[in-house]
C-alpha cells in the first residue's frame, strides 16, 4: 500500500486534476485510476476537447459547472469553459478555498514538449496551479490516439506525484512531463517524428525545452457555398535535433522528459543589451521620436 | 519624415499587426495610424473581443478570413479565430511566405504586466511572432476604456518600433511593453490599483515580471431558469509591491515598462534540485513506484 495511505490518522492529500481533452477522455480517467489511493481526487475538466487552448480563460462567456460523478474519494465535474477556467472554478466553487496539495494536468493525448508548451491547455492547467502557488505537474503521452495505452506510465506517474506531494516544488516552477509511447519489442511506430520506444522507457531525464517550429499550419478548403475556409494543422520541426539536453531529444531516444517550467518568463540575459539598444539609462527619460 | 521612408529606393518594412480586442478596436487602429508611414502594414485581427485567449489556437473550428479594407500601404483583415490564429493565417494566406520585419500585438486595452502575460491574447500574438523567429513586440495601455487616449504613447511606440526594425531582437526574445495612463496635471485616476501618471511618463524602464496573483475570480449568478452560472472576473494582487525592478513597480510609478520575454520557459535553476529530489542520475533509470 502507498505510504501516504498507510496511516489512517494522516489527512489524505487533495489532488486537483484537469485536462484539455475533456472529462470523458481516456487519459484523465486513467490518471484518476492511477492516483485514487494516494489522496482525495477532484476532477474538473472541459465538457469536450479543448486542445490548443493554452492559458485562455473565458472573459465574456457565462460558465457552467456540472457534477458528473461522486464516489468515495473521487468527484468528477465538467464545465463549458477552458482548461484554465476549470482550475479557477474548482478552486473557488468546488473546493471553496481548501487548497489542493497538487494540481495535475493530463494525462494529455499528445506531446507537450518544446514550443507546444505555449499552446497546450494541459500546460495551461499546470501553469494556473503554479500561479496560485500550488505544486503543479503536467503529464502527456506522445500520441493523439483516443485509445492510447497509458499503463506503462503508471509507476512513474505515481512516483512523480508522490515526490511532489512529499517535497513540493520550487516557488514559481511547475513540471512539464512527457512520455514516449512504449510498444512491444519488434513493433515499430512513429507519430509526428517521435519514434516509439520498444519494451520499456530507457530512463528519465530532466530537460530543457527544445527550440522548434511549426510550419505548414493552414489548410485552405473550399466551401460548397463558394467561399474559402481554413483548418489549423501543421508539422513540427525540431530546430536542434542533435541537442542532447532537450525534451525532444529525450523523447526521441526513449526517455521520459521532465522539463521544469517557470512562470517568470523574463529574459534576464537580454535586459542589459536592451537598455543599450533602446538608449535607455534607467534613471533618465528616453527621448521620444 | 521618418528615415525609413526617406529613401524611395529602400524597400519599406513589412509590419504585421494583430490584437485580441478585435480589428475594430480603437487601440489597433491608433497603432496603424502611428506606424503607417514607417512601412507596409498588414492587420489581421479577430472579428470581436478575444481578451484572455493567451496562445490559444483553433484546433477544431473552421476558420474564416475576410478583407475589410485596402488602401495604399495598409491592408486590414479579420478572422473568426483567436489572436494566434490571426498571425498564422496572415503569414500563410495573406503574406504567402513574405516574412514580416516585425510582428506587433496591440495596442491592447488593458495592462499585460506580471502574470497577465500568460493570459494575454496580445502576448499570444507576440509570442507567436517570436516562435517564428520574427522580431515581435506587444504594446498595452493600462486601461480597459474603449475610448482610451492612446496619443501620449505615439512617439514612444514609433521609437521602439524603429529600434526593433533597425536592430532586431535577440533570438527567442520578444518585448512586452506596457504604458501607464497619462492624465492632465491635477487629474487623478486609478484602475485596478494602477495610478495614472500626471502630465507625462517619468521615463522608460527595462523590467522583470512582477510576481502577482489573481483572486476572487468567480462570480456566481442565478439563471431565471433555476441553475447557477459563473462569470470570470477577479482582482489582481501585486505580491511584491516594493520590488523596484518589476513591471508593476514601473507602471505604478509612472514609467513605461519594457519586459523582455522569452520563449524558452525552462527553469534552468531548478534542474539540479529536481534531479536530486526525483532521485535521478541522468544516466540511470529511475526506479518506478
XYZ file of C-alpha atoms in Angstrom, chain A residues 129-289:
161
model
C -1.918 25.874 -10.441
C 1.639 27.202 -10.274
C 0.433 30.817 -10.493
C -1.676 30.025 -7.413
C 1.494 28.784 -5.668
C 0.322 25.148 -5.693
C 2.818 22.434 -6.750
C 1.706 21.574 -10.281
C 2.563 18.953 -12.870
C 1.514 18.095 -16.439
C 1.597 14.546 -17.784
C 1.461 13.958 -21.538
C 1.838 10.934 -23.787
C 3.330 11.321 -27.267
C 0.325 10.054 -29.195
C -3.046 11.551 -30.065
C -4.747 8.152 -30.241
C -8.033 8.232 -28.305
C -7.465 4.626 -27.126
C -3.770 5.064 -26.299
C -2.191 2.678 -23.769
C -1.344 4.741 -20.685
C -0.444 1.736 -18.473
C 3.354 1.917 -18.925
C 3.209 5.410 -17.403
C 1.540 4.252 -14.173
C 4.525 3.565 -11.879
C 6.289 6.741 -12.999
C 3.243 8.946 -12.608
C 2.748 7.531 -9.116
C 6.412 8.130 -8.277
C 6.474 11.711 -9.592
C 3.189 12.570 -7.871
C 4.428 11.062 -4.605
C 7.698 13.013 -4.721
C 5.930 16.302 -5.499
C 3.396 15.697 -2.698
C 6.227 14.945 -0.266
C 8.746 17.589 -1.255
C 6.823 20.234 -3.175
C 8.389 22.222 -5.978
C 10.366 25.457 -6.060
C 8.080 28.522 -5.987
C 7.056 29.584 -9.476
C 8.234 26.324 -11.055
C 5.986 23.549 -12.373
C 6.768 20.331 -14.235
C 6.007 19.507 -17.849
C 6.450 15.704 -18.045
C 6.225 13.974 -21.423
C 6.308 10.221 -22.028
C 7.269 8.437 -25.245
C 4.940 5.711 -26.460
C 6.019 2.212 -25.432
C 5.480 -0.629 -27.915
C 6.270 -4.340 -27.839
C 9.810 -5.354 -28.846
C 9.997 -5.574 -32.632
C 6.942 -3.367 -33.142
C 7.678 -0.049 -34.845
C 5.581 3.074 -34.599
C 6.137 6.761 -35.275
C 3.895 9.775 -34.784
C 4.947 13.250 -35.865
C 8.613 12.372 -35.866
C 8.530 10.757 -32.426
C 9.587 7.132 -32.563
C 8.010 4.796 -30.006
C 10.341 3.036 -27.589
C 10.436 -0.758 -27.696
C 9.859 -2.701 -24.481
C 10.313 -0.035 -21.773
C 11.472 3.536 -21.219
C 15.236 3.972 -21.311
C 15.035 6.163 -18.217
C 14.116 9.664 -17.050
C 15.811 12.927 -17.958
C 15.412 16.432 -16.571
C 15.491 18.532 -19.735
C 15.302 21.967 -21.218
C 12.740 22.959 -23.865
C 13.972 22.252 -27.382
C 13.799 25.053 -29.951
C 11.287 24.006 -32.588
C 8.978 25.485 -35.174
C 5.518 24.693 -36.513
C 5.079 25.113 -40.264
C 2.505 24.391 -42.973
C -0.115 25.268 -40.403
C -3.013 26.251 -42.631
C -5.036 24.056 -44.974
C -7.353 26.047 -47.231
C -10.653 24.394 -48.185
C -13.461 25.467 -50.432
C -16.977 25.526 -49.039
C -19.795 24.311 -51.337
C -21.394 27.744 -50.925
C -18.413 29.306 -52.670
C -16.103 30.723 -50.018
C -12.778 29.589 -48.588
C -12.292 28.418 -45.047
C -9.235 27.158 -43.192
C -8.186 24.330 -40.889
C -5.321 24.748 -38.452
C -2.967 21.800 -38.839
C 0.817 21.886 -39.201
C 4.013 19.925 -38.973
C 6.555 20.303 -36.198
C 10.250 20.725 -36.864
C 12.861 20.221 -34.168
C 15.344 23.042 -34.808
C 18.105 21.396 -32.775
C 17.705 17.621 -33.277
C 21.235 16.863 -32.026
C 20.887 18.736 -28.726
C 21.046 16.040 -26.035
C 19.767 18.108 -23.138
C 16.390 18.852 -24.718
C 12.952 17.339 -24.173
C 12.654 16.471 -27.869
C 15.966 14.600 -27.756
C 14.969 12.657 -24.650
C 11.609 11.656 -26.158
C 13.066 10.557 -29.487
C 15.632 8.457 -27.583
C 13.149 6.602 -25.390
C 13.404 8.693 -22.207
C 10.679 10.255 -20.096
C 11.313 14.014 -20.341
C 10.790 16.268 -17.320
C 11.010 19.947 -18.216
C 10.896 22.251 -15.182
C 8.928 25.261 -16.373
C 8.777 28.678 -14.830
C 6.103 31.312 -14.514
C 8.577 34.181 -14.723
C 9.210 34.490 -18.452
C 11.553 37.480 -18.149
C 14.543 37.211 -20.483
C 17.032 38.348 -17.833
C 20.026 37.862 -20.083
C 18.575 40.287 -22.650
C 17.987 43.182 -20.231
C 21.374 44.863 -20.467
C 21.504 44.636 -24.256
C 18.035 46.137 -24.471
C 18.970 49.046 -22.260
C 21.807 49.805 -24.666
C 19.817 49.228 -27.875
C 16.920 51.356 -26.754
C 19.257 54.054 -25.490
C 17.856 53.814 -22.001
C 19.674 54.899 -18.922
C 17.312 53.637 -16.282
C 17.370 56.954 -14.424
C 16.654 59.157 -17.405
C 13.896 59.666 -19.921
C 14.136 58.098 -23.326
C 13.756 60.799 -25.940
C 10.650 60.072 -27.975
C 10.665 60.018 -31.770
